[in-house]
Every structure is written in C-alpha cells, then in structure tokens.
Amino acid sequence: MLRLFKSSVALPLGRPRMPSLHLSRTRRWLLSSPPAEWGVQQLRSLVIGALRQGPIPQHVAFVMDGNRRFARTHRIETVEGHNLGFEALARILEVCYRSGVKVVTIYAFSIENFKRSKYEVDALMDMAKVKLAQLAQHGDVLDRYGACIRVLGRRELVRPDVLEAIDRAVRLTRHNQKAVLNVCFPYTSRDEITAAIRDTVNEYSRPLPESRRPFSESRISQTIRSLNLQPGSQLTLSSTSLTSISDAEDSVSTSSTLHPDTPVQHSAEAETVIYPDPESIDTATIDRHLFTAGNPPLDLLVRTSGVERLSDFMLWQCHQDTKVVFLECLWPEFDLWNFLPVLLEWQWQRKTVGRIDAMTIHTRAGEALKA
C-alpha cells in the first residue's frame, strides 16, 4: 500500500487565519536585509548539510496546489497567485537539488485545466512561456546543479508560441546531465498510460528483424507437437537438439502456431514474418514507453493545500514504497521549513525499513545454518 503522511498540525477551529499579504511582504522585506539574509542562508546550509548525512529520495514529485486559493485569500489577482507559486517552485528546487535529489517532477498544468475560463487558461499559457524562458536563460539553480528541463505531456494541445518556448527551454538546458526537472504540461496520468499502451501495441505489431527469436519453452513445445511426435516415443533433448528445435520454431508461421496440428510449412514468407511474443510484456515494457522512462522510481509525492487526492498524477509511478504526503499549507507558502519534516519522516521510515530488512535476512541466515 502507498505510505500516506498528513501534516499533524492541530487545527482547533478549522483552517487557521492566514497572515495578510502586507505582513508577508513586510516579513520578506525584513528577511531580505543583508544580516538577516546571511543568517537565513547559513541556517539553511546547516539544515541541508544535516539532511545529506542520511538517505535522500532520488525522485520527488509535487502537486503545486493552492495558488488560486492563496490569491483569493489575499485578495490579489489569480495570475499573481500563480506568479508567487513559481517563486515557491524556485525555492524548493534549490532545496531538492542541493540535498541530492536527482529528479523533480512537477504537475504544472493538467489536461483538465483546459475546462477553466479562457482568460485563466491563456494567462497560464503566457506565464508558462515566460517562466520557462526565465528558467532556461537565467536559471541559476538549473545551471548550478546541472539540471535539464524535460516537458512531459500532450504537445499537440499547446499553443504554437508556447510550444516554441518549451522547445527552446529544453534545448538550452540539454547540456545539463546531473539532474532533471520534469514539467508535466499539459498532462494526466491516464493519458500517459494510454499512450504507453498504444506505443507498446505498435511495437509488438511490427515484425521482428531477421535475427534469432528469444528462447521460449512454450513455442518449443508447440513446435514439438507440430512435428507429430507420438506420446510413447522417447526423446532426449541435448543442447544441439534444443538449438535445432529453436531454429525450427523460428520458421513456423503465425497460422501453424495458432494451429499446432497443422504441418509445418517452410517458406520464405513464413521465415520473415515473426512478431514479438506478447507473453514477454511486463511492467518494465510499459515503463519504457512512459513519459518518465529512464527516471528512478518515485520515492516521494507531495501535495499542498490540504486536498487528499492524486488528481490523475503519477498513478503508474506510485508503488508500494512511494511515500505520499498531503500538507495543509498552500503552494506559494511552501518552503524548506514545510518540506523539512517531510524529508525527516521519509528518512526515518527508510532507515526503519532497512533495519527490518537486515534483521529478516539475519534471521533467515541463522535458520538456514541450523538446518
């Protein structure tokens, strides 16, 4: 089961009153003074250095939820709420890459978001174009930690000018090979899985090249039955005979495979039309066709704003060891101090699981020695 973690902050009268935007700006102004900024940077460095002493998740995903609610609460434009959300993203990217995270995946725009008002959709598209350009051209965080941008999603749904900005951002950061920033835009997990299955079907519908087919016991047994061997006859299979049978079954046409009693027909056409075995399809096959192919397994998924659902994000990538965390804070408020308890909890669970696994291995080894 997925490991769920929810912020344990007590809320006696529902959601606490959020600070006014004026106080937030005042606090940012005070913290931006040179002495305060130096002190905060030193404290952040100490905290991140301490985190690096333990295990670090290699793949972290974020559902950046709460920008619109933050804007409504502080009585500002929705677009300004999204802009503040981008600032929060820049902060958390530096925390992740500095801590040692290799891949960060963010849910930037859902396909379902096209159902919103045209004004908001156009504003989000324009903001994406500007922010991608800023990340690529002035992305000190990406260049400092060697992170490249990859945009995952349905390209055909994006406006041509935004698509041009996407391609430019990908091209400008292509030289960075140490870390990855996956931007899901526009994306849903069901669409990704559907595309992966479609690509798998297309792959297995194409004939194999003229090379040796992988060893298959089921196909060899079908070939033996097609040779009309008598049930009482004795057959000794050596490595040479297995090779000959494997060669023979490579030349069996699709029709003789479906009907094993049909005599084997050796023809040039039958020898060339050989398809991949559908029995070889497994989870790794689907993984190869996902947008996130080549990325490490998802270790941690975080969603802000207190909403407890995945919203069609990374459904396939979530596995039995993925830690899913729901936090009460809104995305523009998200920073190191909100993320720190999540990372510490993940490290503690990982160490606990490691100790349990070590004890299990030690116990089984002792039982084996006694036996």
CSV table of C-alpha atoms in Angstrom, one decimal:
chain,number,residue,atom,x,y,z
A,1,MET,CA,0.0,0.0,0.0
A,2,LEU,CA,1.1,3.6,-0.5
A,3,ARG,CA,2.5,5.1,2.6
A,4,LEU,CA,0.5,8.2,3.4
A,5,PHE,CA,1.6,11.0,5.7
A,6,LYS,CA,-0.5,14.0,6.6
A,7,SER,CA,0.6,17.2,8.4
A,8,SER,CA,-0.1,16.7,12.1
A,9,VAL,CA,-0.6,20.3,12.9
A,10,ALA,CA,-3.6,20.8,15.1
A,11,LEU,CA,-6.4,22.9,13.7
A,12,PRO,CA,-8.8,23.6,16.6
A,13,LEU,CA,-11.2,25.9,14.6
A,14,GLY,CA,-10.7,24.7,11.1
A,15,ARG,CA,-8.0,26.3,9.0
A,16,PRO,CA,-6.0,29.0,10.8
A,17,ARG,CA,-6.3,32.6,9.7
A,18,MET,CA,-3.7,33.3,7.1
A,19,PRO,CA,-1.4,36.3,7.5
A,20,SER,CA,-2.2,39.3,5.4
A,21,LEU,CA,-0.3,40.0,2.2
A,22,HIS,CA,1.0,43.2,3.8
A,23,LEU,CA,2.6,41.2,6.7
A,24,SER,CA,4.0,38.7,4.3
A,25,ARG,CA,5.6,41.5,2.3
A,26,THR,CA,6.9,43.1,5.5
A,27,ARG,CA,8.4,39.8,6.6
A,28,ARG,CA,10.1,39.3,3.2
A,29,TRP,CA,11.5,42.8,3.4
A,30,LEU,CA,13.0,42.2,6.8
A,31,LEU,CA,14.4,38.9,5.8
A,32,SER,CA,15.9,40.5,2.6
A,33,SER,CA,18.1,42.8,4.8
A,34,PRO,CA,21.8,41.7,4.5
A,35,PRO,CA,22.3,40.5,8.1
A,36,ALA,CA,19.0,38.5,8.1
A,37,GLU,CA,19.6,37.1,4.7
A,38,TRP,CA,23.1,36.0,5.7
A,39,GLY,CA,21.8,34.3,8.8
A,40,VAL,CA,19.0,32.5,7.0
A,41,GLN,CA,21.4,31.3,4.3
A,42,GLN,CA,23.7,29.9,7.0
A,43,LEU,CA,20.9,28.1,8.8
A,44,ARG,CA,19.6,26.7,5.5
A,45,SER,CA,23.1,25.4,4.7
A,46,LEU,CA,23.4,23.7,8.1
A,47,VAL,CA,19.9,22.1,7.8
A,48,ILE,CA,20.6,20.8,4.2
A,49,GLY,CA,24.0,19.6,5.2
A,50,ALA,CA,22.4,17.6,8.1
A,51,LEU,CA,19.9,16.1,5.7
A,52,ARG,CA,22.6,14.9,3.3
A,53,GLN,CA,24.0,12.7,6.1
A,54,GLY,CA,21.0,10.4,5.7
A,55,PRO,CA,19.3,8.8,2.7
A,56,ILE,CA,17.9,11.2,0.2
A,57,PRO,CA,14.9,10.5,-2.2
A,58,GLN,CA,16.1,10.3,-5.7
A,59,HIS,CA,12.8,11.2,-7.3
A,60,VAL,CA,10.4,13.7,-5.8
A,61,ALA,CA,7.1,14.8,-7.3
A,62,PHE,CA,5.0,17.9,-6.4
A,63,VAL,CA,1.3,18.7,-7.0
A,64,MET,CA,1.6,22.5,-6.7
A,65,ASP,CA,-1.9,23.2,-5.4
A,66,GLY,CA,-3.3,26.3,-3.7
A,67,ASN,CA,-2.2,29.2,-6.0
A,68,ARG,CA,-5.8,30.3,-6.7
A,69,ARG,CA,-6.9,29.9,-3.1
A,70,PHE,CA,-3.9,31.9,-1.9
A,71,ALA,CA,-4.9,34.7,-4.4
A,72,ARG,CA,-8.5,34.7,-3.2
A,73,THR,CA,-7.5,34.7,0.5
A,74,HIS,CA,-5.1,37.6,0.0
A,75,ARG,CA,-7.4,39.5,-2.4
A,76,ILE,CA,-5.0,39.5,-5.3
A,77,GLU,CA,-5.3,38.5,-9.0
A,78,THR,CA,-5.3,34.8,-9.7
A,79,VAL,CA,-2.3,35.3,-12.1
A,80,GLU,CA,-0.4,36.9,-9.2
A,81,GLY,CA,-1.1,33.9,-7.1
A,82,HIS,CA,0.4,31.7,-9.9
A,83,ASN,CA,3.5,34.0,-10.0
A,84,LEU,CA,4.0,33.6,-6.3
A,85,GLY,CA,3.7,29.8,-6.8
A,86,PHE,CA,6.6,30.0,-9.3
A,87,GLU,CA,8.7,31.7,-6.7
A,88,ALA,CA,7.9,28.9,-4.3
A,89,LEU,CA,9.0,26.4,-7.0
A,90,ALA,CA,12.4,28.1,-7.5
A,91,ARG,CA,12.9,27.9,-3.7
A,92,ILE,CA,12.1,24.3,-3.4
A,93,LEU,CA,14.1,23.3,-6.5
A,94,GLU,CA,17.2,24.6,-4.9
A,95,VAL,CA,16.4,22.7,-1.7
A,96,CYS,CA,15.9,19.5,-3.6
A,97,TYR,CA,19.0,19.6,-5.8
A,98,ARG,CA,21.2,20.9,-3.0
A,99,SER,CA,20.0,18.0,-0.8
A,100,GLY,CA,20.9,15.4,-3.5
A,101,VAL,CA,17.6,14.8,-5.3
A,102,LYS,CA,18.2,13.7,-8.9
A,103,VAL,CA,14.8,14.1,-10.4
A,104,VAL,CA,12.0,16.6,-9.6
A,105,THR,CA,8.6,16.2,-11.3
A,106,ILE,CA,6.0,19.0,-11.0
A,107,TYR,CA,2.4,19.0,-12.0
A,108,ALA,CA,2.3,22.3,-13.9
A,109,PHE,CA,-0.9,22.0,-16.0
A,110,SER,CA,-3.5,19.3,-16.2
A,111,ILE,CA,-5.3,18.5,-19.4
A,112,GLU,CA,-8.5,19.0,-17.3
A,113,ASN,CA,-7.4,22.6,-16.7
A,114,PHE,CA,-8.5,23.5,-20.3
A,115,LYS,CA,-12.0,23.4,-18.8
A,116,ARG,CA,-11.3,26.6,-16.9
A,117,SER,CA,-12.1,30.0,-18.2
A,118,LYS,CA,-10.4,31.1,-21.4
A,119,TYR,CA,-8.9,34.1,-19.5
A,120,GLU,CA,-7.2,31.9,-16.9
A,121,VAL,CA,-6.0,29.3,-19.5
A,122,ASP,CA,-4.5,32.0,-21.7
A,123,ALA,CA,-2.9,33.6,-18.6
A,124,LEU,CA,-1.4,30.3,-17.5
A,125,MET,CA,-0.1,29.6,-21.0
A,126,ASP,CA,1.5,33.1,-21.2
A,127,MET,CA,3.0,32.7,-17.7
A,128,ALA,CA,4.4,29.2,-18.7
A,129,LYS,CA,6.1,30.7,-21.7
A,130,VAL,CA,7.7,33.5,-19.7
A,131,LYS,CA,8.7,31.3,-16.7
A,132,LEU,CA,10.2,28.6,-19.0
A,133,ALA,CA,12.3,31.2,-20.7
A,134,GLN,CA,13.4,32.6,-17.3
A,135,LEU,CA,14.3,29.1,-16.1
A,136,ALA,CA,16.3,28.3,-19.2
A,137,GLN,CA,18.1,31.7,-19.8
A,138,HIS,CA,18.5,32.9,-16.3
A,139,GLY,CA,18.1,29.6,-14.4
A,140,ASP,CA,21.0,29.9,-11.9
A,141,VAL,CA,19.5,27.0,-10.0
A,142,LEU,CA,19.4,24.7,-13.0
A,143,ASP,CA,22.9,25.6,-14.2
A,144,ARG,CA,24.4,25.5,-10.7
A,145,TYR,CA,23.2,21.9,-10.1
A,146,GLY,CA,23.3,20.7,-13.7
A,147,ALA,CA,19.6,20.2,-14.1
A,148,CYS,CA,17.9,19.9,-17.5
A,149,ILE,CA,14.3,20.6,-18.3
A,150,ARG,CA,12.0,17.9,-19.8
A,151,VAL,CA,8.4,18.8,-20.6
A,152,LEU,CA,6.0,15.8,-20.4
A,153,GLY,CA,2.5,15.8,-21.9
A,154,ARG,CA,0.4,16.4,-24.9
A,155,ARG,CA,2.4,18.7,-27.2
A,156,GLU,CA,-0.4,19.0,-29.7
A,157,LEU,CA,-2.7,20.7,-27.2
A,158,VAL,CA,-0.2,23.6,-26.6
A,159,ARG,CA,-0.3,26.9,-28.4
A,160,PRO,CA,2.5,27.2,-31.1
A,161,ASP,CA,4.2,30.1,-29.3
A,162,VAL,CA,4.2,28.3,-26.0
A,163,LEU,CA,5.5,25.1,-27.8
A,164,GLU,CA,8.3,27.2,-29.2
A,165,ALA,CA,9.3,28.4,-25.7
A,166,ILE,CA,9.1,24.8,-24.5
A,167,ASP,CA,11.5,23.5,-27.2
A,168,ARG,CA,13.9,26.4,-26.5
A,169,ALA,CA,14.0,25.7,-22.8
A,170,VAL,CA,14.7,22.0,-23.4
A,171,ARG,CA,17.4,22.9,-25.9
A,172,LEU,CA,19.1,25.5,-23.7
A,173,THR,CA,19.4,23.1,-20.8
A,174,ARG,CA,20.2,19.9,-22.8
A,175,HIS,CA,23.9,20.1,-21.8
A,176,ASN,CA,23.0,19.7,-18.1
A,177,GLN,CA,23.2,16.0,-17.2
A,178,LYS,CA,23.4,15.8,-13.4
A,179,ALA,CA,19.7,16.3,-12.5
A,180,VAL,CA,16.3,16.5,-14.2
A,181,LEU,CA,13.3,18.8,-13.9
A,182,ASN,CA,10.2,17.1,-15.4
A,183,VAL,CA,7.5,19.7,-16.1
A,184,CYS,CA,4.1,17.9,-16.7
A,185,PHE,CA,2.4,20.3,-19.1
A,186,PRO,CA,-0.3,19.5,-20.2
A,187,TYR,CA,-0.6,16.1,-18.6
A,188,THR,CA,-2.8,13.5,-16.9
A,189,SER,CA,-1.6,10.1,-15.8
A,190,ARG,CA,-4.4,8.2,-17.6
A,191,ASP,CA,-3.4,9.9,-20.8
A,192,GLU,CA,0.3,8.9,-20.2
A,193,ILE,CA,-0.7,5.3,-19.5
A,194,THR,CA,-2.9,5.2,-22.6
A,195,ALA,CA,-0.1,6.5,-24.8
A,196,ALA,CA,2.3,3.9,-23.3
A,197,ILE,CA,-0.1,1.0,-24.0
A,198,ARG,CA,-0.6,2.4,-27.5
A,199,ASP,CA,3.1,2.5,-28.2
A,200,THR,CA,3.6,-1.0,-26.8
A,201,VAL,CA,0.9,-2.3,-29.1
A,202,ASN,CA,2.5,-0.6,-32.1
A,203,GLU,CA,5.9,-2.1,-31.1
A,204,TYR,CA,4.6,-5.6,-30.8
A,205,SER,CA,2.6,-5.3,-34.0
A,206,ARG,CA,5.8,-4.8,-36.1
A,207,PRO,CA,7.6,-7.9,-37.4
A,208,LEU,CA,11.0,-8.7,-35.8
A,209,PRO,CA,14.1,-8.3,-38.0
A,210,GLU,CA,15.9,-11.3,-39.3
A,211,SER,CA,17.6,-12.2,-36.1
A,212,ARG,CA,17.2,-15.2,-33.7
A,213,ARG,CA,14.0,-15.2,-31.7
A,214,PRO,CA,14.4,-15.3,-27.9
A,215,PHE,CA,14.3,-18.8,-26.2
A,216,SER,CA,10.7,-19.7,-25.4
A,217,GLU,CA,9.7,-23.1,-23.8
A,218,SER,CA,6.0,-22.7,-24.9
A,219,ARG,CA,7.0,-22.2,-28.5
A,220,ILE,CA,9.3,-25.2,-28.5
A,221,SER,CA,6.6,-27.4,-27.0
A,222,GLN,CA,4.2,-26.2,-29.8
A,223,THR,CA,6.9,-27.0,-32.3
A,224,ILE,CA,7.3,-30.5,-30.9
A,225,ARG,CA,3.6,-31.1,-31.1
A,226,SER,CA,3.5,-29.8,-34.7
A,227,LEU,CA,6.1,-32.4,-35.6
A,228,ASN,CA,3.5,-35.1,-34.7
A,229,LEU,CA,5.7,-36.8,-32.1
A,230,GLN,CA,4.0,-39.9,-30.7
A,231,PRO,CA,3.1,-39.9,-27.0
A,232,GLY,CA,5.0,-43.1,-26.3
A,233,SER,CA,8.1,-42.1,-28.2
A,234,GLN,CA,11.2,-41.3,-26.2
A,235,LEU,CA,13.0,-38.0,-26.9
A,236,THR,CA,16.3,-36.9,-25.4
A,237,LEU,CA,16.9,-33.2,-25.8
A,238,SER,CA,20.5,-32.2,-25.9
A,239,SER,CA,21.8,-28.7,-26.3
A,240,THR,CA,22.2,-29.4,-30.0
A,241,SER,CA,18.7,-30.6,-30.5
A,242,LEU,CA,17.3,-27.7,-28.5
A,243,THR,CA,19.1,-25.4,-30.8
A,244,SER,CA,17.7,-27.2,-33.9
A,245,ILE,CA,14.2,-27.0,-32.4
A,246,SER,CA,14.7,-23.3,-31.6
A,247,ASP,CA,15.8,-22.8,-35.2
A,248,ALA,CA,12.8,-24.8,-36.5
A,249,GLU,CA,10.3,-22.8,-34.4
A,250,ASP,CA,11.7,-19.6,-35.7
A,251,SER,CA,10.4,-20.6,-39.2
A,252,VAL,CA,6.9,-21.5,-38.0
A,253,SER,CA,4.3,-19.2,-39.4
A,254,THR,CA,1.6,-17.5,-37.4
A,255,SER,CA,-1.0,-19.9,-38.7
A,256,SER,CA,0.9,-23.0,-37.7
A,257,THR,CA,1.5,-21.5,-34.2
A,258,LEU,CA,-2.2,-20.9,-33.7
A,259,HIS,CA,-3.0,-24.4,-35.0
A,260,PRO,CA,-0.2,-26.8,-33.8
A,261,ASP,CA,-1.6,-29.8,-35.6
A,262,THR,CA,-1.1,-28.1,-39.0
A,263,PRO,CA,2.0,-29.4,-40.8
A,264,VAL,CA,5.0,-27.0,-40.7
A,265,GLN,CA,5.4,-25.1,-43.9
A,266,HIS,CA,8.8,-23.8,-44.7
A,267,SER,CA,8.5,-20.8,-46.9
A,268,ALA,CA,10.4,-17.5,-47.3
A,269,GLU,CA,7.4,-15.5,-46.3
A,270,ALA,CA,6.9,-17.6,-43.1
A,271,GLU,CA,10.5,-17.2,-42.1
A,272,THR,CA,10.4,-13.4,-42.3
A,273,VAL,CA,7.1,-12.7,-40.7
A,274,ILE,CA,7.9,-13.2,-37.0
A,275,TYR,CA,6.3,-10.9,-34.3
A,276,PRO,CA,7.4,-10.2,-30.7
A,277,ASP,CA,6.0,-12.6,-28.2
A,278,PRO,CA,3.1,-10.9,-26.3
A,279,GLU,CA,3.9,-13.1,-23.2
A,280,SER,CA,7.1,-11.1,-22.8
A,281,ILE,CA,5.1,-7.9,-22.0
A,282,ASP,CA,5.6,-6.9,-18.3
A,283,THR,CA,5.7,-3.8,-16.2
A,284,ALA,CA,9.2,-2.9,-17.5
A,285,THR,CA,7.8,-2.9,-21.0
A,286,ILE,CA,5.2,-0.3,-20.0
A,287,ASP,CA,7.9,1.7,-18.1
A,288,ARG,CA,9.9,2.0,-21.2
A,289,HIS,CA,7.1,3.8,-23.0
A,290,LEU,CA,6.1,6.2,-20.2
A,291,PHE,CA,7.0,9.9,-20.3
A,292,THR,CA,9.2,9.3,-17.3
A,293,ALA,CA,11.2,6.4,-18.9
A,294,GLY,CA,14.7,6.3,-17.6
A,295,ASN,CA,13.9,8.1,-14.3
A,296,PRO,CA,14.5,6.5,-10.9
A,297,PRO,CA,11.4,5.1,-9.1
A,298,LEU,CA,9.2,7.7,-7.4
A,299,ASP,CA,10.2,7.9,-3.8
A,300,LEU,CA,8.1,10.9,-2.5
A,301,LEU,CA,5.0,12.7,-3.7
A,302,VAL,CA,3.9,15.9,-2.0
A,303,ARG,CA,0.6,17.8,-2.5
A,304,THR,CA,-0.1,21.1,-0.8
A,305,SER,CA,-3.4,22.9,0.1
A,306,GLY,CA,-4.8,20.0,2.3
A,307,VAL,CA,-6.5,18.2,-0.6
A,308,GLU,CA,-6.1,14.5,-0.3
A,309,ARG,CA,-6.2,13.1,-3.8
A,310,LEU,CA,-3.7,12.5,-6.6
A,311,SER,CA,-5.8,14.2,-9.3
A,312,ASP,CA,-4.6,11.9,-12.1
A,313,PHE,CA,-0.9,12.5,-11.4
A,314,MET,CA,1.8,9.8,-11.5
A,315,LEU,CA,-0.7,7.0,-10.9
A,316,TRP,CA,1.6,4.4,-12.6
A,317,GLN,CA,4.8,5.6,-10.9
A,318,CYS,CA,3.4,5.4,-7.4
A,319,HIS,CA,4.4,2.0,-6.0
A,320,GLN,CA,4.4,0.2,-2.7
A,321,ASP,CA,7.4,2.2,-1.4
A,322,THR,CA,6.2,5.6,-2.5
A,323,LYS,CA,5.5,8.0,0.3
A,324,VAL,CA,2.5,10.2,-0.4
A,325,VAL,CA,2.3,13.4,1.7
A,326,PHE,CA,-0.6,15.8,2.0
A,327,LEU,CA,0.2,19.2,3.6
A,328,GLU,CA,-2.2,21.9,4.8
A,329,CYS,CA,-0.1,24.9,3.5
A,330,LEU,CA,-0.8,26.4,0.2
A,331,TRP,CA,1.9,26.1,-2.6
A,332,PRO,CA,3.0,29.8,-2.5
A,333,GLU,CA,3.8,29.3,1.2
A,334,PHE,CA,5.8,26.1,0.7
A,335,ASP,CA,9.5,26.3,1.6
A,336,LEU,CA,12.3,24.5,3.3
A,337,TRP,CA,10.6,24.6,6.7
A,338,ASN,CA,7.5,23.0,5.4
A,339,PHE,CA,9.5,20.4,3.4
A,340,LEU,CA,11.9,19.6,6.2
A,341,PRO,CA,9.5,17.5,8.4
A,342,VAL,CA,8.5,15.5,5.3
A,343,LEU,CA,12.1,14.7,4.4
A,344,LEU,CA,13.0,13.7,8.0
A,345,GLU,CA,9.9,11.5,8.1
A,346,TRP,CA,10.9,9.8,4.9
A,347,GLN,CA,14.5,9.3,6.1
A,348,TRP,CA,13.2,7.8,9.4
A,349,GLN,CA,10.9,5.4,7.6
A,350,ARG,CA,13.6,4.4,5.1
A,351,LYS,CA,16.1,3.6,7.9
A,352,THR,CA,13.4,1.7,9.8
A,353,VAL,CA,12.6,-0.4,6.7
A,354,GLY,CA,16.3,-1.0,6.2
A,355,ARG,CA,16.8,-2.3,9.8
A,356,ILE,CA,13.8,-4.6,9.5
A,357,ASP,CA,15.1,-6.0,6.2
A,358,ALA,CA,18.6,-6.5,7.8
A,359,MET,CA,17.0,-8.3,10.7
A,360,THR,CA,14.9,-10.5,8.5
A,361,ILE,CA,18.0,-11.5,6.4
A,362,HIS,CA,20.0,-12.2,9.6
A,363,THR,CA,17.2,-14.4,11.0
A,364,ARG,CA,16.8,-16.4,7.8
A,365,ALA,CA,20.5,-16.9,7.6
A,366,GLY,CA,20.6,-18.3,11.1
A,367,GLU,CA,17.7,-20.6,10.4
A,368,ALA,CA,19.5,-21.9,7.3
A,369,LEU,CA,22.7,-22.6,9.3
A,370,LYS,CA,20.7,-24.5,11.9
A,371,ALA,CA,19.0,-26.6,9.2
